[in-house]
Amino acid sequence: MQEFEKKDLIQQALLACKNSYSPYSHFAVGAALLTSDDKVYLGCNIENATFTPTICAERVAIFKALSLKDAEFKAIAIVGGKDGDCTGFCPPCGVCRQVMREFCSDDFLVILGNKNLEYKEYKLSEILPLSFDKQFL
Ligand code: THU
């Protein structure tokens, strides 16, 4: 992926982050998922007063795509921060990494961006080593 494409994906994640429903943690997250045919699905975190139904931005984006039978993914950009101020880099939680494991290849690119469009990038295999997946079943 080219540098400008990564920055564009981060821009889209920043837009998605604005839709975050996070009245309990006040931590807003946005994600932009790129499919292999260059479609982008956006997601934001959506919290709940009973806490456990809360869903992360990454899973919203992934499930939106899957629900439309779009299941080939190249990359995801993630942004997040307290009160939507995306200054730091927000890594995906363990549950989201495991969901990525189910549907994405080892070299699926996870791009952690900030509001200045700076980023760090990782392959899924780097951030979820020794993972359990369908090949064990
Ligand atoms: N959150 C995400 O949306 N993605 C992550 O990978 C990290 C955590 C959300 C869940 C919750 O609404 C808030 O951030 C604080 O944990």
Coordinates of N, CA, C and O and ligand atoms in Angstrom, one line a residue:
M1 N 0.8 -1.2 0.0 CA 0.0 0.0 0.0 C 0.9 1.2 0.0 O 1.9 1.3 0.7
Q2 N 0.4 2.2 -0.8 CA 1.2 3.5 -0.8 C 0.9 4.3 0.4 O -0.2 4.2 1.0
E3 N 1.9 5.2 0.7 CA 1.8 6.1 1.9 C 0.5 6.9 1.8 O -0.2 7.0 2.8
F4 N 0.1 7.5 0.6 CA -1.1 8.3 0.5 C -2.3 7.5 0.8 O -3.3 8.0 1.3
E5 N -2.3 6.2 0.4 CA -3.5 5.4 0.6 C -3.7 5.1 2.1 O -4.8 5.1 2.6
K6 N -2.6 4.9 2.8 CA -2.6 4.7 4.3 C -3.2 6.0 5.0 O -4.0 5.9 5.8
K7 N -2.7 7.1 4.5 CA -3.2 8.4 5.1 C -4.6 8.6 4.8 O -5.4 9.1 5.7
D8 N -5.0 8.3 3.6 CA -6.5 8.4 3.3 C -7.3 7.5 4.2 O -8.4 8.0 4.6
L9 N -6.9 6.3 4.4 CA -7.6 5.4 5.3 C -7.7 5.9 6.7 O -8.7 5.8 7.4
I10 N -6.6 6.5 7.2 CA -6.6 7.1 8.5 C -7.6 8.3 8.6 O -8.4 8.4 9.5
Q11 N -7.6 9.1 7.5 CA -8.6 10.2 7.4 C -10.0 9.7 7.6 O -10.8 10.3 8.3
Q12 N -10.3 8.6 6.9 CA -11.6 8.0 7.0 C -12.0 7.5 8.4 O -13.1 7.6 8.9
A13 N -10.9 6.9 9.0 CA -11.1 6.4 10.4 C -11.4 7.6 11.3 O -12.2 7.5 12.2
L14 N -10.7 8.7 11.1 CA -11.0 9.9 11.9 C -12.4 10.4 11.7 O -13.0 10.9 12.7
L15 N -12.9 10.3 10.5 CA -14.3 10.7 10.3 C -15.3 9.8 11.0 O -16.2 10.2 11.7
A16 N -15.0 8.5 11.0 CA -15.8 7.5 11.6 C -15.8 7.7 13.1 O -16.8 7.5 13.8
C17 N -14.7 8.1 13.6 CA -14.5 8.3 15.1 C -15.5 9.3 15.6 O -15.9 9.3 16.8
K18 N -15.8 10.3 14.8 CA -16.8 11.3 15.2 C -18.2 10.8 15.5 O -19.0 11.4 16.2
N19 N -18.5 9.6 15.0 CA -19.8 9.0 15.2 C -19.8 8.0 16.5 O -20.8 7.4 16.8
S20 N -18.6 8.0 17.1 CA -18.5 7.1 18.3 C -19.6 7.4 19.3 O -20.0 8.6 19.6
Y21 N -20.2 6.3 19.9 CA -21.2 6.5 21.0 C -20.5 5.9 22.2 O -20.4 4.7 22.4
S22 N -19.9 6.8 23.0 CA -19.0 6.3 24.1 C -19.2 7.2 25.3 O -18.3 7.8 25.8
P23 N -20.5 7.3 25.8 CA -20.8 8.2 27.0 C -20.2 7.6 28.3 O -20.2 8.4 29.3
Y24 N -19.8 6.4 28.3 CA -19.3 5.8 29.6 C -17.8 5.9 29.7 O -17.2 6.4 30.7
S25 N -17.0 5.5 28.7 CA -15.6 5.6 28.7 C -15.1 6.9 28.3 O -14.0 7.3 28.6
H26 N -15.9 7.6 27.5 CA -15.4 8.9 26.8 C -14.2 8.7 25.9 O -13.5 9.6 25.7
F27 N -14.0 7.4 25.5 CA -12.9 7.1 24.7 C -13.5 6.7 23.3 O -14.2 5.7 23.1
A28 N -13.2 7.6 22.3 CA -13.8 7.4 21.0 C -12.8 6.7 20.1 O -11.7 7.1 20.1
V29 N -13.4 5.8 19.3 CA -12.5 5.0 18.4 C -13.2 5.0 17.0 O -14.4 4.9 16.9
G30 N -12.3 5.1 16.0 CA -12.8 5.0 14.6 C -12.0 4.0 13.8 O -10.8 3.9 14.1
A31 N -12.6 3.3 12.9 CA -11.9 2.3 12.1 C -12.3 2.4 10.6 O -13.5 2.7 10.4
A32 N -11.4 2.2 9.7 CA -11.7 2.2 8.3 C -11.0 0.9 7.7 O -9.8 0.7 7.8
L33 N -11.9 0.0 7.2 CA -11.4 -1.3 6.8 C -11.4 -1.3 5.2 O -12.4 -1.0 4.6
L34 N -10.3 -1.7 4.7 CA -10.1 -1.7 3.2 C -10.2 -3.1 2.7 O -9.5 -4.0 3.2
T35 N -11.1 -3.3 1.7 CA -11.3 -4.6 1.2 C -10.3 -4.8 0.0 O -9.7 -3.9 -0.5
S36 N -10.2 -6.1 -0.4 CA -9.2 -6.3 -1.5 C -9.6 -5.7 -2.8 O -8.8 -5.4 -3.7
D37 N -10.9 -5.3 -3.0 CA -11.3 -4.6 -4.2 C -11.5 -3.1 -3.9 O -12.3 -2.4 -4.5
D38 N -10.8 -2.6 -2.8 CA -10.7 -1.2 -2.5 C -12.0 -0.5 -2.1 O -12.1 0.7 -2.2
K39 N -12.9 -1.3 -1.5 CA -14.0 -0.6 -0.8 C -13.6 -0.4 0.6 O -12.8 -1.1 1.2
V40 N -14.2 0.6 1.2 CA -13.9 1.0 2.6 C -15.2 0.9 3.5 O -16.2 1.4 3.1
Y41 N -15.1 0.1 4.6 CA -16.2 0.1 5.5 C -15.7 0.8 6.8 O -14.6 0.5 7.3
L42 N -16.6 1.7 7.3 CA -16.2 2.4 8.5 C -16.9 1.9 9.7 O -18.0 1.3 9.6
G43 N -16.3 2.1 10.9 CA -16.9 1.6 12.1 C -16.5 2.6 13.3 O -15.4 3.2 13.2
C44 N -17.3 2.6 14.3 CA -17.0 3.4 15.5 C -17.4 2.5 16.7 O -18.2 1.6 16.5
N45 N -16.8 2.8 17.8 CA -17.3 2.0 19.0 C -18.6 2.5 19.5 O -19.0 3.7 19.4
I46 N -19.4 1.5 19.9 CA -20.8 1.8 20.4 C -20.9 1.1 21.8 O -20.9 -0.1 21.9
E47 N -21.1 1.9 22.8 CA -21.1 1.4 24.2 C -22.6 1.2 24.6 O -23.5 1.5 23.9
N48 N -22.7 0.6 25.8 CA -24.0 0.3 26.3 C -24.0 0.5 27.9 O -23.0 0.2 28.5
A49 N -25.1 0.9 28.4 CA -25.2 1.2 29.8 C -25.0 -0.1 30.7 O -24.6 0.0 31.8
T50 N -25.2 -1.3 30.1 CA -24.8 -2.5 30.8 C -23.4 -3.0 30.5 O -23.1 -4.2 30.8
F51 N -22.7 -2.2 29.8 CA -21.3 -2.4 29.5 C -20.9 -3.6 28.5 O -20.2 -3.4 27.5
T52 N -21.4 -4.8 28.9 CA -20.9 -6.0 28.1 C -21.3 -5.9 26.6 O -20.6 -6.4 25.7
P53 N -22.5 -5.3 26.2 CA -22.8 -5.3 24.8 C -21.9 -4.3 24.0 O -22.1 -4.3 22.8
T54 N -21.1 -3.6 24.7 CA -20.2 -2.6 24.0 C -19.5 -3.3 22.8 O -19.0 -4.4 23.0
I55 N -19.4 -2.6 21.7 CA -18.6 -3.2 20.6 C -17.6 -2.2 20.1 O -17.9 -1.0 20.1
C56 N -16.4 -2.7 19.7 CA -15.3 -1.9 19.3 C -15.5 -1.4 17.8 O -16.2 -2.1 17.0
A57 N -14.9 -0.4 17.5 CA -15.0 0.2 16.1 C -14.5 -0.8 15.1 O -15.2 -0.9 14.0
E58 N -13.5 -1.5 15.4 CA -12.9 -2.5 14.4 C -13.9 -3.6 14.0 O -14.1 -3.9 12.9
R59 N -14.6 -4.1 15.1 CA -15.6 -5.2 14.8 C -16.8 -4.6 14.1 O -17.4 -5.3 13.3
V60 N -17.2 -3.4 14.4 CA -18.3 -2.8 13.6 C -18.0 -2.8 12.2 O -18.8 -3.2 11.3
A61 N -16.8 -2.3 11.8 CA -16.4 -2.2 10.4 C -16.3 -3.6 9.8 O -16.8 -3.8 8.7
I62 N -15.7 -4.5 10.5 CA -15.6 -5.9 9.9 C -16.9 -6.6 9.7 O -17.2 -7.2 8.7
F63 N -17.8 -6.4 10.7 CA -19.1 -7.1 10.6 C -20.0 -6.4 9.6 O -20.8 -7.1 8.9
K64 N -19.8 -5.1 9.4 CA -20.6 -4.5 8.3 C -20.2 -5.1 7.0 O -21.1 -5.4 6.2
A65 N -18.9 -5.2 6.8 CA -18.4 -5.8 5.5 C -18.9 -7.3 5.4 O -19.5 -7.6 4.3
L66 N -18.7 -8.1 6.4 CA -19.1 -9.5 6.3 C -20.6 -9.6 6.1 O -21.0 -10.6 5.4
S67 N -21.4 -8.8 6.7 CA -22.9 -8.9 6.5 C -23.3 -8.6 5.1 O -24.4 -8.9 4.7
L68 N -22.4 -8.0 4.3 CA -22.7 -7.8 2.9 C -21.9 -8.7 2.0 O -21.7 -8.5 0.8
K69 N -21.4 -9.8 2.6 CA -20.7 -10.9 1.9 C -19.4 -10.4 1.4 O -18.8 -10.9 0.4
D70 N -18.9 -9.3 1.9 CA -17.5 -8.8 1.5 C -16.6 -9.4 2.6 O -16.7 -9.0 3.8
A71 N -15.7 -10.2 2.2 CA -14.9 -10.9 3.2 C -13.4 -11.0 2.8 O -12.7 -11.9 3.4
E72 N -12.9 -10.2 1.9 CA -11.5 -10.2 1.6 C -10.9 -8.9 2.0 O -11.3 -7.8 1.4
F73 N -10.0 -8.9 2.9 CA -9.5 -7.6 3.5 C -8.0 -7.4 3.3 O -7.3 -8.3 3.5
K74 N -7.6 -6.1 3.1 CA -6.2 -5.8 2.9 C -5.7 -5.1 4.2 O -4.5 -5.4 4.6
A75 N -6.5 -4.2 4.7 CA -5.9 -3.4 5.8 C -7.0 -2.7 6.6 O -8.2 -2.6 6.2
I76 N -6.6 -2.3 7.8 CA -7.6 -1.5 8.6 C -6.8 -0.4 9.3 O -5.6 -0.6 9.7
A77 N -7.4 0.8 9.2 CA -6.8 2.0 10.0 C -7.6 2.2 11.2 O -8.9 2.1 11.2
I78 N -6.9 2.4 12.3 CA -7.6 2.6 13.6 C -7.1 3.9 14.2 O -5.9 4.2 14.3
V79 N -8.1 4.7 14.7 CA -7.7 5.9 15.5 C -8.5 5.9 16.8 O -9.6 5.3 16.8
G80 N -8.0 6.6 17.8 CA -8.9 6.7 19.0 C -8.2 7.6 20.0 O -7.0 7.9 20.0
G81 N -9.1 8.1 20.9 CA -8.5 8.9 22.0 C -9.6 9.4 22.9 O -10.8 9.3 22.6
K82 N -9.2 9.8 24.1 CA -10.1 10.4 25.1 C -10.8 11.5 24.5 O -10.2 12.4 23.9
D83 N -12.2 11.5 24.7 CA -13.0 12.6 24.1 C -12.8 12.9 22.6 O -13.0 14.0 22.1
G84 N -12.4 11.8 22.0 CA -12.2 11.9 20.5 C -10.9 12.6 20.1 O -10.8 12.9 18.9
D85 N -10.1 12.9 21.0 CA -8.8 13.6 20.7 C -7.8 12.5 20.3 O -7.1 12.0 21.2
C86 N -7.6 12.3 19.0 CA -6.8 11.2 18.6 C -5.3 11.5 18.4 O -4.8 11.6 17.3
T87 N -4.7 11.8 19.6 CA -3.3 12.2 19.5 C -2.4 11.0 19.6 O -1.3 11.0 19.0
G88 N -2.8 10.0 20.4 CA -1.9 8.8 20.5 C -2.3 7.7 19.5 O -3.0 7.9 18.6
F89 N -1.7 6.5 19.7 CA -2.0 5.4 18.8 C -2.8 4.4 19.6 O -2.4 4.0 20.7
C90 N -3.9 4.0 19.0 CA -4.9 3.1 19.7 C -4.8 1.7 19.1 O -5.2 1.4 18.0
P91 N -4.2 0.8 19.9 CA -4.0 -0.6 19.4 C -5.4 -1.4 19.5 O -6.2 -1.1 20.4
P92 N -5.6 -2.3 18.6 CA -6.9 -3.1 18.7 C -6.8 -4.0 19.9 O -5.8 -4.6 20.3
C93 N -8.0 -4.2 20.5 CA -8.1 -5.1 21.7 C -7.9 -6.5 21.3 O -7.9 -6.9 20.1
G94 N -7.7 -7.4 22.2 CA -7.5 -8.8 21.9 C -8.7 -9.5 21.2 O -8.5 -10.3 20.3
V95 N -9.9 -9.1 21.6 CA -11.1 -9.7 20.9 C -11.1 -9.3 19.4 O -11.3 -10.1 18.6
C96 N -10.8 -8.0 19.1 CA -10.8 -7.6 17.7 C -9.7 -8.3 17.0 O -9.8 -8.6 15.8
R97 N -8.5 -8.5 17.6 CA -7.4 -9.2 16.9 C -7.9 -10.6 16.6 O -7.6 -11.1 15.5
Q98 N -8.6 -11.3 17.5 CA -9.0 -12.6 17.2 C -10.1 -12.7 16.1 O -10.1 -13.6 15.3
V99 N -10.9 -11.6 16.0 CA -11.9 -11.5 14.9 C -11.1 -11.3 13.6 O -11.5 -11.9 12.6
M100 N -10.1 -10.5 13.6 CA -9.3 -10.3 12.4 C -8.7 -11.7 12.0 O -8.7 -12.0 10.8
R101 N -8.2 -12.4 13.0 CA -7.6 -13.7 12.7 C -8.5 -14.6 12.0 O -8.1 -15.4 11.1
E102 N -9.8 -14.5 12.3 CA -10.8 -15.4 11.6 C -10.9 -15.1 10.1 O -11.2 -16.0 9.3
F103 N -10.8 -13.8 9.8 CA -11.2 -13.4 8.4 C -10.0 -12.8 7.6 O -10.2 -12.5 6.4
C104 N -8.9 -12.6 8.2 CA -7.8 -11.9 7.5 C -6.6 -12.8 7.5 O -6.3 -13.7 8.3
S105 N -5.7 -12.5 6.5 CA -4.5 -13.3 6.4 C -3.4 -12.7 7.3 O -3.5 -11.7 7.9
D106 N -2.3 -13.5 7.4 CA -1.2 -13.1 8.3 C -0.6 -11.7 7.9 O -0.2 -11.0 8.8
D107 N -0.6 -11.4 6.6 CA -0.1 -10.1 6.3 C -1.1 -8.9 6.2 O -0.8 -7.8 5.7
F108 N -2.3 -9.2 6.7 CA -3.3 -8.1 6.9 C -2.6 -7.0 7.6 O -2.0 -7.2 8.7
L109 N -2.8 -5.8 7.1 CA -2.1 -4.6 7.7 C -2.9 -3.9 8.7 O -4.1 -3.5 8.4
V110 N -2.4 -3.7 9.8 CA -3.1 -2.9 10.9 C -2.3 -1.6 11.1 O -1.2 -1.6 11.5
I111 N -3.1 -0.5 10.7 CA -2.4 0.8 10.7 C -3.0 1.6 11.9 O -4.2 1.8 12.0
L112 N -2.1 2.0 12.8 CA -2.6 2.8 14.0 C -2.2 4.2 13.6 O -1.0 4.6 13.5
G113 N -3.3 5.1 13.5 CA -3.0 6.5 13.1 C -3.3 7.4 14.2 O -4.0 7.1 15.2
N114 N -2.9 8.7 13.9 CA -3.4 9.8 14.9 C -3.9 10.9 14.1 O -3.9 10.9 12.8
K115 N -4.3 12.0 14.8 CA -4.9 13.1 14.1 C -4.0 13.9 13.1 O -4.5 14.6 12.3
N116 N -2.7 13.7 13.3 CA -1.8 14.3 12.4 C -1.4 13.5 11.2 O -0.5 13.8 10.5
L117 N -2.1 12.3 11.1 CA -1.9 11.4 10.0 C -0.6 10.7 10.1 O 0.0 10.1 9.1
E118 N 0.0 10.7 11.3 CA 1.2 9.9 11.6 C 0.7 8.5 11.9 O -0.4 8.3 12.3
Y119 N 1.5 7.5 11.6 CA 1.0 6.1 11.9 C 2.2 5.1 12.2 O 3.3 5.4 11.9
K120 N 1.7 4.0 12.8 CA 2.6 2.9 13.0 C 1.9 1.7 12.3 O 0.6 1.7 12.3
E121 N 2.6 0.8 11.7 CA 1.9 -0.3 11.0 C 2.4 -1.7 11.4 O 3.6 -1.8 11.7
Y122 N 1.6 -2.6 11.4 CA 1.9 -4.0 11.9 C 1.2 -5.0 11.0 O 0.1 -4.7 10.6
K123 N 1.8 -6.1 10.8 CA 1.1 -7.2 10.2 C 0.3 -7.9 11.3 O 0.7 -8.0 12.5
L124 N -0.9 -8.5 10.9 CA -1.7 -9.2 12.0 C -0.9 -10.3 12.7 O -1.0 -10.4 13.9
S125 N 0.0 -11.0 11.9 CA 0.8 -12.1 12.5 C 1.7 -11.5 13.6 O 2.1 -12.3 14.5
E126 N 2.1 -10.2 13.5 CA 3.0 -9.7 14.5 C 2.3 -9.4 15.8 O 2.8 -9.4 16.9
I127 N 1.0 -8.9 15.7 CA 0.3 -8.5 16.9 C -0.6 -9.6 17.5 O -1.2 -9.4 18.5
L128 N -0.6 -10.8 16.8 CA -1.4 -11.9 17.4 C -0.6 -13.2 17.1 O -1.0 -14.1 16.4
P129 N 0.6 -13.3 17.7 CA 1.4 -14.5 17.5 C 0.8 -15.7 18.2 O 0.0 -15.5 19.2
L130 N 1.2 -16.9 17.8 CA 0.7 -18.1 18.5 C -0.8 -18.1 18.6 O -1.3 -18.4 19.7
S131 N -1.5 -17.8 17.6 CA -3.0 -17.6 17.7 C -3.7 -19.0 17.4 O -3.2 -19.8 16.7
F132 N -4.9 -19.1 17.9 CA -5.7 -20.2 17.7 C -6.7 -19.8 16.5 O -7.3 -18.8 16.6
D133 N -6.7 -20.7 15.5 CA -7.7 -20.4 14.4 C -8.3 -21.6 13.9 O -8.1 -22.7 14.4
K134 N -9.1 -21.5 12.8 CA -9.9 -22.6 12.3 C -9.1 -23.8 11.9 O -9.6 -24.9 11.8
Q135 N -7.8 -23.6 11.6 CA -7.0 -24.8 11.2 C -6.8 -25.8 12.3 O -6.5 -27.0 12.0
F136 N -7.1 -25.4 13.5 CA -7.0 -26.4 14.6 C -8.2 -27.2 14.8 O -8.2 -28.2 15.5
L137 N -9.3 -26.8 14.2 CA -10.6 -27.5 14.4 C -10.8 -28.6 13.3 O -10.3 -28.6 12.3
Ligands
THU1 N1 -12.3 0.3 21.9 C1 -12.4 0.1 20.5 O1 -13.4 0.5 19.9 N2 -11.4 -0.6 19.9 C2 -10.3 -1.1 20.6 O2 -9.7 -1.9 20.0 C3 -10.0 -0.7 21.9 C4 -11.2 -0.3 22.7 C5 -13.4 1.0 22.6 C6 -14.3 0.1 23.4 C7 -14.8 1.0 24.5 O3 -16.0 1.6 23.9 C8 -13.7 2.1 24.6 O4 -12.9 1.9 23.5 C9 -12.9 2.0 25.9 O5 -12.4 0.7 26.0

